[in-house]
CSV table of C-alpha atoms and ligand atoms in Angstrom, one decimal:
chain,number,residue,atom,x,y,z
A,1,UNK,CA,35.3,10.0,-2.9
A,2,UNK,CA,31.9,9.2,-3.0
A,3,UNK,CA,30.1,6.2,-5.2
A,4,UNK,CA,27.8,8.4,-6.1
A,5,UNK,CA,26.6,12.5,-6.3
A,6,UNK,CA,23.3,13.4,-6.9
A,7,UNK,CA,23.5,17.7,-7.9
A,8,UNK,CA,21.7,20.7,-7.8
A,9,UNK,CA,17.4,18.9,-7.4
A,10,UNK,CA,15.6,20.3,-5.4
A,11,UNK,CA,15.9,18.1,-2.3
A,12,UNK,CA,12.8,17.6,0.2
A,13,UNK,CA,13.3,15.8,3.3
A,14,UNK,CA,10.6,17.2,6.1
A,15,UNK,CA,12.6,15.3,8.9
A,16,UNK,CA,15.5,17.1,8.7
A,17,UNK,CA,13.8,20.3,7.3
A,18,UNK,CA,15.3,20.1,4.1
A,19,UNK,CA,13.5,22.0,1.2
A,20,UNK,CA,15.9,23.7,-0.8
A,21,UNK,CA,18.2,23.1,-4.3
A,22,UNK,CA,21.3,21.5,-3.0
A,23,UNK,CA,23.4,17.8,-3.5
A,24,UNK,CA,23.2,14.7,-2.2
A,25,UNK,CA,26.3,12.2,-1.9
A,26,UNK,CA,25.8,8.5,-1.5
A,27,UNK,CA,28.6,6.0,-0.5
A,28,UNK,CA,28.5,2.5,0.3
A,29,UNK,CA,24.4,2.6,-0.3
A,30,UNK,CA,23.7,5.2,2.9
A,31,UNK,CA,23.7,8.9,2.5
A,32,UNK,CA,27.1,10.2,3.2
A,33,UNK,CA,26.1,14.3,3.0
A,34,UNK,CA,23.3,16.4,2.0
A,35,UNK,CA,24.2,20.2,1.6
A,36,UNK,CA,24.4,23.2,-1.2
A,37,UNK,CA,27.4,22.7,-3.8
A,38,UNK,CA,29.0,19.4,-2.2
A,39,UNK,CA,32.6,19.8,-3.9
A,40,UNK,CA,33.9,16.0,-3.0
A,41,UNK,CA,34.6,13.5,-5.6
A,42,UNK,CA,32.4,10.8,-6.7
A,43,UNK,CA,32.6,7.8,-9.0
A,44,UNK,CA,29.3,8.8,-10.4
A,45,UNK,CA,28.1,12.8,-10.9
A,46,UNK,CA,24.2,12.8,-12.2
A,47,UNK,CA,22.8,16.7,-12.6
A,48,UNK,CA,19.0,16.6,-11.4
A,49,UNK,CA,18.6,20.2,-12.0
A,50,UNK,CA,14.8,20.9,-12.4
A,51,UNK,CA,13.7,17.9,-10.6
A,52,UNK,CA,12.5,17.3,-7.1
A,53,UNK,CA,14.3,14.7,-4.8
A,54,UNK,CA,12.9,12.9,-2.2
A,55,UNK,CA,13.4,9.8,0.1
A,56,UNK,CA,12.5,7.0,-2.1
A,57,UNK,CA,8.1,6.6,-2.1
A,58,UNK,CA,6.8,4.0,0.5
A,59,UNK,CA,3.7,2.5,-1.1
A,60,UNK,CA,1.8,1.2,2.0
A,61,UNK,CA,-1.0,-0.6,0.9
A,62,UNK,CA,-0.4,-2.8,-2.3
A,63,UNK,CA,-0.8,-6.1,-4.0
A,64,UNK,CA,1.9,-7.8,-5.8
A,65,UNK,CA,-0.1,-11.5,-5.8
A,66,UNK,CA,-1.3,-12.4,-9.2
A,67,UNK,CA,-4.6,-13.4,-7.8
A,68,UNK,CA,-5.2,-9.6,-7.5
A,69,UNK,CA,-4.3,-9.1,-11.5
A,70,UNK,CA,-0.6,-10.0,-12.6
A,71,UNK,CA,2.7,-10.9,-11.2
A,72,UNK,CA,3.6,-7.6,-12.6
A,73,UNK,CA,2.9,-5.5,-9.3
A,74,UNK,CA,7.3,-4.8,-8.5
A,75,UNK,CA,7.1,-3.4,-12.0
A,76,UNK,CA,4.5,-1.7,-11.9
A,77,UNK,CA,5.4,0.1,-8.7
A,78,UNK,CA,9.0,0.9,-9.8
A,79,UNK,CA,8.1,2.4,-12.9
A,80,UNK,CA,5.6,4.9,-11.0
A,81,UNK,CA,9.1,5.9,-8.4
A,82,UNK,CA,7.7,3.4,-5.6
A,83,UNK,CA,11.2,2.0,-3.8
A,84,UNK,CA,9.1,0.0,-0.8
A,85,UNK,CA,6.1,-1.8,-0.5
A,86,UNK,CA,3.9,-3.1,1.9
A,87,UNK,CA,1.9,-5.8,0.4
A,88,UNK,CA,-1.7,-6.3,1.7
A,89,UNK,CA,-2.8,-9.8,1.0
A,90,UNK,CA,-0.1,-12.1,-0.5
A,91,UNK,CA,-0.6,-15.0,-1.1
A,92,UNK,CA,2.7,-14.8,0.4
A,93,UNK,CA,4.5,-17.9,-1.4
A,94,UNK,CA,3.2,-16.5,-4.8
A,95,UNK,CA,4.7,-13.6,-4.1
A,96,UNK,CA,8.2,-14.7,-3.0
A,97,UNK,CA,8.2,-16.9,-5.9
A,98,UNK,CA,7.4,-14.5,-8.3
A,99,UNK,CA,10.7,-12.4,-7.4
A,100,UNK,CA,13.2,-14.3,-9.3
A,101,UNK,CA,11.4,-13.8,-12.6
A,102,UNK,CA,9.5,-10.7,-11.7
A,103,UNK,CA,11.5,-9.0,-9.3
A,104,UNK,CA,13.0,-5.4,-9.9
A,105,UNK,CA,15.0,-4.8,-7.1
A,106,UNK,CA,12.6,-3.1,-4.8
A,107,UNK,CA,11.6,-3.4,-1.4
A,108,UNK,CA,8.7,-5.3,-0.1
A,109,UNK,CA,7.0,-6.4,3.1
A,110,UNK,CA,4.1,-8.6,2.7
A,111,UNK,CA,1.1,-9.5,4.9
A,112,UNK,CA,-0.3,-13.2,4.6
A,113,UNK,CA,-4.2,-12.6,4.1
A,114,UNK,CA,-5.7,-14.7,7.0
A,115,UNK,CA,-8.7,-15.1,5.3
A,116,UNK,CA,-11.6,-18.0,4.4
A,117,UNK,CA,-11.5,-19.9,2.5
A,118,UNK,CA,-8.4,-19.2,1.4
A,119,UNK,CA,-5.6,-19.6,4.5
A,120,UNK,CA,-8.3,-20.3,6.8
A,121,UNK,CA,-11.2,-23.1,6.6
A,122,UNK,CA,-14.2,-21.4,8.1
A,123,UNK,CA,-14.8,-17.5,9.3
A,124,UNK,CA,-14.7,-18.6,13.0
A,125,UNK,CA,-10.9,-20.1,13.0
A,126,UNK,CA,-9.8,-21.3,16.8
A,127,UNK,CA,-6.8,-19.8,18.5
A,128,UNK,CA,-4.6,-22.5,17.6
A,129,UNK,CA,-5.6,-22.1,13.6
A,130,UNK,CA,-4.6,-18.4,14.5
A,131,UNK,CA,-1.0,-19.2,15.9
A,132,UNK,CA,-0.5,-22.2,13.1
A,133,UNK,CA,-1.0,-19.4,10.5
A,134,UNK,CA,0.9,-16.7,11.8
A,135,UNK,CA,3.9,-18.5,12.9
A,136,UNK,CA,4.3,-20.2,9.1
A,137,UNK,CA,3.8,-17.2,7.6
A,138,UNK,CA,6.4,-15.2,9.5
A,139,UNK,CA,8.6,-18.1,9.5
A,140,UNK,CA,8.3,-18.1,5.7
A,141,UNK,CA,9.0,-13.9,5.7
A,142,UNK,CA,6.0,-12.2,6.0
A,143,UNK,CA,5.8,-9.2,7.9
A,144,UNK,CA,2.5,-10.1,9.7
A,145,UNK,CA,-1.1,-11.0,8.4
A,146,UNK,CA,-4.1,-9.4,7.2
A,147,UNK,CA,-7.5,-9.6,7.5
A,148,UNK,CA,-9.6,-8.9,4.3
A,149,UNK,CA,-12.6,-8.4,6.2
A,150,UNK,CA,-14.5,-6.4,3.8
A,151,UNK,CA,-14.1,-9.2,1.1
A,152,UNK,CA,-13.8,-12.6,3.2
A,153,UNK,CA,-15.2,-12.0,6.7
A,154,UNK,CA,-14.4,-13.3,9.8
A,155,UNK,CA,-17.1,-13.4,12.9
A,156,UNK,CA,-16.3,-10.2,15.1
A,157,UNK,CA,-14.9,-11.5,17.9
A,158,UNK,CA,-12.6,-14.0,15.7
A,159,UNK,CA,-11.5,-10.9,14.6
A,160,UNK,CA,-10.8,-9.1,17.6
A,161,UNK,CA,-8.8,-12.4,18.7
A,162,UNK,CA,-7.1,-12.5,15.9
A,163,UNK,CA,-5.8,-9.0,16.0
A,164,UNK,CA,-4.9,-9.7,19.8
A,165,UNK,CA,-2.9,-13.0,18.8
A,166,UNK,CA,-1.2,-11.8,15.9
A,167,UNK,CA,0.0,-8.8,18.3
A,168,UNK,CA,0.9,-11.5,20.8
A,169,UNK,CA,3.4,-12.7,18.1
A,170,UNK,CA,4.7,-9.4,17.5
A,171,UNK,CA,3.3,-9.5,13.9
A,172,UNK,CA,2.5,-6.6,11.5
A,173,UNK,CA,-1.1,-6.9,11.7
A,174,UNK,CA,-3.4,-5.0,9.2
A,175,UNK,CA,-7.7,-4.8,8.6
A,176,UNK,CA,-9.4,-4.3,6.0
A,177,UNK,CA,-12.9,-3.6,8.0
A,178,UNK,CA,-15.3,-5.7,7.7
A,179,UNK,CA,-16.8,-8.7,9.4
A,180,UNK,CA,-19.9,-11.2,9.2
A,181,UNK,CA,-22.1,-8.9,11.2
A,182,UNK,CA,-20.8,-5.2,9.2
A,183,UNK,CA,-19.4,-4.6,5.6
A,184,UNK,CA,-16.6,-3.1,4.2
A,185,UNK,CA,-18.3,0.5,5.0
A,186,UNK,CA,-18.2,3.1,7.8
A,187,UNK,CA,-20.1,0.8,10.3
A,188,UNK,CA,-17.3,-2.0,9.5
A,189,UNK,CA,-14.9,0.6,10.3
A,190,UNK,CA,-16.5,1.6,13.7
A,191,UNK,CA,-16.8,-2.3,14.8
A,192,UNK,CA,-13.5,-2.6,13.5
A,193,UNK,CA,-11.6,0.1,15.9
A,194,UNK,CA,-14.0,-1.4,18.7
A,195,UNK,CA,-12.6,-5.0,18.1
A,196,UNK,CA,-9.2,-3.2,18.3
A,197,UNK,CA,-9.8,-2.5,21.6
A,198,UNK,CA,-7.0,0.3,22.0
A,199,UNK,CA,-4.4,-2.1,20.4
A,200,UNK,CA,-2.2,-1.0,17.9
A,201,UNK,CA,-3.7,-1.7,14.0
A,202,UNK,CA,-3.3,-0.6,10.5
A,203,UNK,CA,-6.5,-0.2,9.6
A,204,UNK,CA,-6.6,-0.2,5.5
A,205,UNK,CA,-7.5,2.6,2.9
A,206,UNK,CA,-9.7,4.4,5.2
A,207,UNK,CA,-11.7,6.2,1.8
A,208,UNK,CA,-13.0,2.9,1.3
A,209,UNK,CA,-15.4,3.8,4.6
A,210,UNK,CA,-16.4,7.0,3.3
A,211,UNK,CA,-17.7,6.0,-0.2
A,212,UNK,CA,-21.6,7.0,1.0
A,213,UNK,CA,-22.9,3.1,1.2
A,214,UNK,CA,-24.7,4.2,4.4
A,215,UNK,CA,-24.7,8.0,5.1
A,216,UNK,CA,-23.9,10.8,2.6
A,217,UNK,CA,-20.2,10.5,2.0
A,218,UNK,CA,-19.0,13.7,3.2
A,219,UNK,CA,-20.6,12.9,7.0
A,220,UNK,CA,-19.3,9.1,6.7
A,221,UNK,CA,-15.6,11.4,6.3
A,222,UNK,CA,-16.3,13.1,9.4
A,223,UNK,CA,-16.6,10.2,11.5
A,224,UNK,CA,-14.1,8.5,10.5
A,225,UNK,CA,-11.9,11.1,11.3
A,226,UNK,CA,-13.6,12.1,15.0
A,227,UNK,CA,-12.7,8.5,15.0
A,228,UNK,CA,-9.2,8.1,14.3
A,229,UNK,CA,-8.6,11.6,16.6
A,230,UNK,CA,-10.2,9.7,19.1
A,231,UNK,CA,-8.3,6.0,18.9
A,232,UNK,CA,-4.4,7.1,18.0
A,233,UNK,CA,-3.7,3.2,18.3
A,234,UNK,CA,-4.9,3.2,14.7
A,235,UNK,CA,-2.5,3.6,12.0
A,236,UNK,CA,-3.8,4.1,8.5
A,237,UNK,CA,-3.8,5.2,4.7
A,238,UNK,CA,-5.8,6.6,2.4
A,239,UNK,CA,-5.2,6.0,-1.3
A,240,UNK,CA,-6.1,8.8,-4.0
A,241,UNK,CA,-7.5,7.3,-7.1
A,242,UNK,CA,-11.2,7.0,-7.8
A,243,UNK,CA,-11.0,2.9,-8.7
A,244,UNK,CA,-10.8,0.3,-5.9
A,245,UNK,CA,-9.7,-3.5,-6.3
A,246,UNK,CA,-11.6,-6.1,-6.2
A,247,UNK,CA,-12.2,-9.9,-7.4
A,248,UNK,CA,-15.1,-10.3,-9.7
A,249,UNK,CA,-15.8,-14.3,-8.8
A,250,UNK,CA,-18.8,-15.7,-8.3
A,251,UNK,CA,-19.8,-19.3,-6.8
A,252,UNK,CA,-21.4,-22.6,-7.8
A,253,UNK,CA,-25.2,-20.6,-7.5
A,254,UNK,CA,-24.1,-17.7,-9.4
A,255,UNK,CA,-23.6,-15.4,-6.6
A,256,UNK,CA,-20.6,-12.7,-5.8
A,257,UNK,CA,-17.8,-13.9,-4.0
A,258,UNK,CA,-16.3,-10.9,-2.5
A,259,UNK,CA,-18.8,-8.4,-0.4
A,260,UNK,CA,-17.0,-5.6,-1.6
A,261,UNK,CA,-18.0,-6.5,-5.2
A,262,UNK,CA,-21.3,-7.0,-4.3
A,263,UNK,CA,-21.7,-3.3,-2.5
A,264,UNK,CA,-20.4,-1.6,-5.5
A,265,UNK,CA,-22.8,-3.8,-7.9
A,266,UNK,CA,-25.4,-2.5,-5.7
A,267,UNK,CA,-23.7,1.1,-5.9
A,268,UNK,CA,-24.4,1.5,-9.4
A,269,UNK,CA,-27.6,-0.2,-9.7
A,270,UNK,CA,-26.8,-4.2,-10.3
A,271,UNK,CA,-28.1,-7.4,-8.8
A,272,UNK,CA,-25.0,-8.9,-6.6
A,273,UNK,CA,-24.6,-11.8,-9.1
A,274,UNK,CA,-23.5,-13.4,-12.3
A,275,UNK,CA,-26.1,-11.2,-14.2
A,276,UNK,CA,-25.0,-8.0,-12.4
A,277,UNK,CA,-21.7,-8.4,-12.9
A,278,UNK,CA,-22.5,-9.4,-16.8
A,279,UNK,CA,-24.5,-5.9,-17.0
A,280,UNK,CA,-22.0,-3.7,-15.1
A,281,UNK,CA,-19.2,-5.1,-17.3
A,282,UNK,CA,-21.4,-4.1,-20.2
A,283,UNK,CA,-22.1,-1.0,-18.8
A,284,UNK,CA,-19.0,-0.1,-18.1
A,285,UNK,CA,-19.0,0.3,-14.9
A,286,UNK,CA,-17.2,-2.9,-14.2
A,287,UNK,CA,-13.5,-3.4,-15.0
A,288,UNK,CA,-11.5,-6.5,-15.3
A,289,UNK,CA,-8.0,-6.6,-14.9
A,290,UNK,CA,-6.4,-8.1,-17.6
A,291,UNK,CA,-2.7,-9.3,-18.5
A,292,UNK,CA,-1.5,-6.3,-21.2
A,293,UNK,CA,1.8,-7.6,-21.9
A,294,UNK,CA,4.3,-6.4,-18.6
A,295,UNK,CA,2.1,-4.8,-16.9
A,296,UNK,CA,-1.9,-5.2,-15.7
A,297,UNK,CA,-4.6,-2.8,-17.3
A,298,UNK,CA,-8.3,-2.3,-17.1
A,299,UNK,CA,-10.8,-3.4,-19.8
A,300,UNK,CA,-14.5,-2.9,-19.6
A,301,UNK,CA,-17.5,-3.5,-22.3
A,302,UNK,CA,-18.0,-6.6,-24.3
A,303,UNK,CA,-14.4,-7.9,-24.8
A,304,UNK,CA,-13.8,-7.7,-20.5
A,305,UNK,CA,-17.2,-9.6,-20.7
A,306,UNK,CA,-15.9,-12.1,-22.7
A,307,UNK,CA,-12.8,-12.4,-21.1
A,308,UNK,CA,-14.6,-12.9,-17.7
A,309,UNK,CA,-16.7,-16.0,-18.8
A,310,UNK,CA,-13.4,-17.3,-20.3
A,311,UNK,CA,-12.1,-16.9,-17.0
A,312,UNK,CA,-15.4,-18.4,-15.3
A,313,UNK,CA,-15.4,-15.4,-13.9
A,314,UNK,CA,-12.4,-15.9,-11.5
A,315,UNK,CA,-10.4,-12.4,-12.7
A,316,UNK,CA,-9.3,-9.7,-10.5
A,317,UNK,CA,-11.9,-6.5,-11.3
A,318,UNK,CA,-12.3,-2.5,-10.4
A,319,UNK,CA,-14.9,-0.4,-10.2
A,320,UNK,CA,-14.7,3.7,-10.0
A,321,UNK,CA,-16.1,4.0,-6.6
A,322,UNK,CA,-14.2,6.4,-4.5
A,323,UNK,CA,-15.9,10.0,-4.8
A,324,UNK,CA,-12.9,12.8,-4.8
A,325,UNK,CA,-14.1,14.9,-1.9
A,326,UNK,CA,-13.6,12.4,1.2
A,327,UNK,CA,-10.2,11.6,-0.6
A,328,UNK,CA,-9.0,15.1,-0.1
A,329,UNK,CA,-10.4,15.7,3.1
A,330,UNK,CA,-8.9,12.5,4.6
A,331,UNK,CA,-5.4,13.5,2.8
A,332,UNK,CA,-5.2,17.3,4.7
A,333,UNK,CA,-7.3,15.7,8.4
A,334,UNK,CA,-4.9,16.8,11.5
A,335,UNK,CA,-4.9,15.9,15.0
A,336,UNK,CA,-4.6,18.4,17.7
A,337,UNK,CA,-1.0,17.7,17.7
A,338,UNK,CA,-0.8,18.8,14.3
A,339,UNK,CA,0.3,15.5,13.4
A,340,UNK,CA,-2.0,13.8,10.1
A,341,UNK,CA,-5.1,11.9,11.0
A,342,UNK,CA,-4.4,9.5,8.0
A,343,UNK,CA,-0.6,8.8,8.2
A,344,UNK,CA,0.3,8.2,4.7
A,345,UNK,CA,-0.8,8.2,0.7
A,346,UNK,CA,-1.2,4.8,-0.3
A,347,UNK,CA,-2.8,3.5,-3.8
A,348,UNK,CA,-4.1,0.0,-3.4
A,349,UNK,CA,-2.0,-0.6,-6.6
A,350,UNK,CA,0.8,-2.9,-7.3
A,351,UNK,CA,-0.4,-4.9,-10.0
A,352,UNK,CA,-3.8,-3.5,-9.7
A,353,UNK,CA,-3.1,-0.8,-12.3
A,354,UNK,CA,-3.6,2.7,-10.2
A,355,UNK,CA,0.0,3.6,-9.1
A,356,UNK,CA,-0.9,7.1,-8.7
A,357,UNK,CA,1.0,8.6,-5.8
A,358,UNK,CA,2.7,10.9,-8.3
A,359,UNK,CA,0.5,11.6,-11.0
A,360,UNK,CA,-2.4,12.0,-9.0
A,361,UNK,CA,-0.9,12.6,-5.5
A,362,UNK,CA,0.8,15.3,-6.4
A,363,UNK,CA,-2.4,17.3,-7.6
A,364,UNK,CA,-2.8,17.8,-3.8
A,365,UNK,CA,0.4,19.7,-3.6
A,366,UNK,CA,-0.9,21.7,-6.6
A,367,UNK,CA,-4.0,22.4,-5.1
A,368,UNK,CA,-2.5,23.7,-1.9
A,369,UNK,CA,-3.8,20.4,0.4
A,370,UNK,CA,-0.6,19.4,0.9
A,371,UNK,CA,3.0,21.0,0.8
A,372,UNK,CA,5.1,19.4,-0.9
A,373,UNK,CA,7.4,18.5,2.3
A,374,UNK,CA,4.2,17.0,3.8
A,375,UNK,CA,3.3,15.2,0.7
A,376,UNK,CA,7.1,13.8,1.3
A,377,UNK,CA,5.9,13.1,5.0
A,378,UNK,CA,2.8,10.9,3.9
A,379,UNK,CA,4.4,9.2,0.9
A,380,UNK,CA,7.9,8.6,2.9
A,381,UNK,CA,8.3,9.1,6.2
A,382,UNK,CA,5.3,8.1,7.9
A,383,UNK,CA,5.2,4.7,5.8
A,384,UNK,CA,8.4,4.2,6.9
A,385,UNK,CA,8.0,4.9,10.4
A,386,UNK,CA,4.6,1.9,10.3
A,387,UNK,CA,7.1,-0.5,8.5
A,388,UNK,CA,9.8,0.3,11.7
A,389,UNK,CA,12.3,1.0,9.5
A,390,UNK,CA,14.4,3.5,10.6
A,391,UNK,CA,16.8,4.0,8.0
A,392,UNK,CA,14.0,4.7,5.5
A,393,UNK,CA,11.8,8.0,5.2
A,394,UNK,CA,14.6,10.7,5.6
A,395,UNK,CA,18.1,11.6,4.2
A,396,UNK,CA,20.1,11.9,7.5
A,397,UNK,CA,23.6,11.0,7.3
A,398,UNK,CA,24.2,7.2,7.3
A,399,UNK,CA,20.2,6.9,6.3
A,400,UNK,CA,19.7,4.0,3.4
A,401,UNK,CA,20.0,5.9,-0.2
A,402,UNK,CA,16.7,5.4,-1.0
A,403,UNK,CA,15.7,7.9,-3.3
A,404,UNK,CA,13.0,9.3,-5.8
A,405,UNK,CA,13.5,11.8,-8.1
A,406,UNK,CA,10.4,13.4,-10.3
A,407,UNK,CA,9.6,15.9,-12.5
A,408,UNK,CA,7.4,18.4,-10.6
A,409,UNK,CA,5.2,19.8,-13.3
A,410,UNK,CA,4.5,16.4,-15.2
A,411,UNK,CA,4.2,14.5,-12.2
A,412,UNK,CA,6.4,11.5,-13.8
A,413,UNK,CA,8.6,9.6,-12.0
A,414,UNK,CA,12.6,10.1,-13.4
A,415,UNK,CA,14.6,8.2,-11.7
A,416,UNK,CA,14.9,5.9,-8.2
A,417,UNK,CA,17.7,4.2,-6.4
A,418,UNK,CA,17.6,1.8,-3.6
A,419,UNK,CA,20.6,2.1,-1.2
A,420,UNK,CA,22.3,4.1,-4.0
A,421,UNK,CA,21.7,1.2,-6.5
A,422,UNK,CA,19.9,2.6,-9.3
A,423,UNK,CA,16.3,0.8,-10.1
A,424,UNK,CA,14.4,3.4,-12.7
A,425,UNK,CA,16.6,4.8,-15.0
A,426,UNK,CA,16.7,6.5,-18.2
A,427,UNK,CA,12.8,5.4,-18.4
A,428,UNK,CA,13.9,1.7,-17.6
A,429,UNK,CA,13.8,-0.8,-14.7
A,430,UNK,CA,17.5,-1.9,-14.5
A,431,UNK,CA,17.9,-3.7,-11.0
A,432,UNK,CA,16.5,-7.6,-10.3
A,433,UNK,CA,15.1,-9.4,-7.4
A,434,UNK,CA,14.1,-8.2,-4.0
A,435,UNK,CA,14.9,-6.9,-0.5
A,436,UNK,CA,11.9,-8.3,1.9
A,437,UNK,CA,11.5,-6.4,5.1
A,438,UNK,CA,10.3,-9.2,7.9
A,439,UNK,CA,10.8,-10.2,11.1
A,440,UNK,CA,13.8,-12.4,12.8
A,441,UNK,CA,11.6,-15.4,12.5
A,442,UNK,CA,11.8,-14.8,8.4
A,443,UNK,CA,15.2,-13.9,7.7
A,444,UNK,CA,16.6,-17.6,7.1
A,445,UNK,CA,13.8,-18.6,4.6
A,446,UNK,CA,14.0,-15.0,2.9
A,447,UNK,CA,18.0,-15.6,2.3
A,448,UNK,CA,17.8,-19.3,1.3
A,449,UNK,CA,15.8,-17.9,-1.7
A,450,UNK,CA,18.6,-15.5,-2.2
A,451,UNK,CA,16.8,-12.4,-1.1
A,452,UNK,CA,18.4,-9.8,1.0
A,453,UNK,CA,16.3,-9.4,4.5
A,454,UNK,CA,15.8,-6.5,6.6
A,455,UNK,CA,14.8,-7.5,9.8
A,456,UNK,CA,12.1,-5.1,11.7
A,457,UNK,CA,9.8,-5.4,14.7
A,458,UNK,CA,6.3,-4.9,14.3
A,459,UNK,CA,5.8,-5.1,18.0
A,460,UNK,CA,7.5,-1.8,18.4
A,461,UNK,CA,5.8,0.9,19.5
A,462,UNK,CA,5.8,4.0,17.1
A,463,UNK,CA,5.0,7.8,17.8
A,464,UNK,CA,3.3,9.8,15.3
A,465,UNK,CA,5.0,12.9,14.6
A,466,UNK,CA,3.5,16.3,13.7
A,467,UNK,CA,3.2,17.4,10.3
A,468,UNK,CA,6.6,18.8,9.1
B,1,ZN,ZN1,-6.0,-3.8,-0.6
């Protein structure tokens, strides 16, 4: 007797070469069987005729910390069919503290930001300061650390030392390219790849370095692809939304604090200060992220300006800064061995309103840029491997029963399950809490908070698999 039998969906599981209408049986939170017309009995039988069923969507770049928008990140992800997310900045405490009230049962891995002026005092912390931050973050339940170089840069050699120090600790390390020398652009990307010096690194949102800041955007895209092909130690994602996520904070002198915001203002012809933000908001070019009552949304114009002024400029923001063609090229580019140059499709969403893996990512399939199995590989199998989650990203017998079901025509999620438990059901979120993907050092802290921990070893080597 199975717990759950999901019938008649178009099941797409690239690792097991399944791409047809069949049934999925679940028992004790694991996949029990996948096949045509399964005849066994089940506690509950659900008919998914006409819908696509894939291993749970894993968004490998999101933000859950309320400083980036709101505490509704988990909810906004789950409403869009995501079952597992990699948070790319924390703050760790804030993300974990929000779970009892705002958790909706999804899996999350959290990278603590290693950034001045927040977790480092200066842009040149000592190795000892780095070790202290990494040890504490892992012990508190982080999977690793994130360099927010594009926004809050460190010096280049310091960034390089931080990557190596994190790897010595077997922590996950991701970098939003940029240092005190180079910005969040193709030059910053070239520098970050050089600074990684052959060591494994998750380089965040490749599309962000191909916005045409230095050269025409398609030239930058070609450089980025070539660089990634030559440096297979770099694992990465690229997102599909035109919108970015940043902060609109100005310092006491009225200068913009985030370098990314500065780039965006410059791109649209505004000055990189308080006056520039004011004008960009009035011109409909800059957006503020605001709490729309249970989810966050974007606003521009006079009302947004008022909100920004009332918050003394300290709010999350967004610009429509990503041109379309680089996003498409980065989604489809292959290596000589057939594997993807950019491992995963992400959103940089979460509490920033652009959780568009289905609503925009599936368009890549409709445009013949990816096949449906390739889409699944980039939204589940590959990111599972990046997170060293051996039991996720596929529907092998014994794998975790994490599943996303959607309507291909409307690109809308219809249901999701994590370890056989309903998460999104009848348009509502029906679960609570969170499972946290952490290292062995953080298991105790996570369990103390009453959450389930999945322990992985980010120091473990991963092999890329060809497009399936
Ligand atoms: Zn991000």
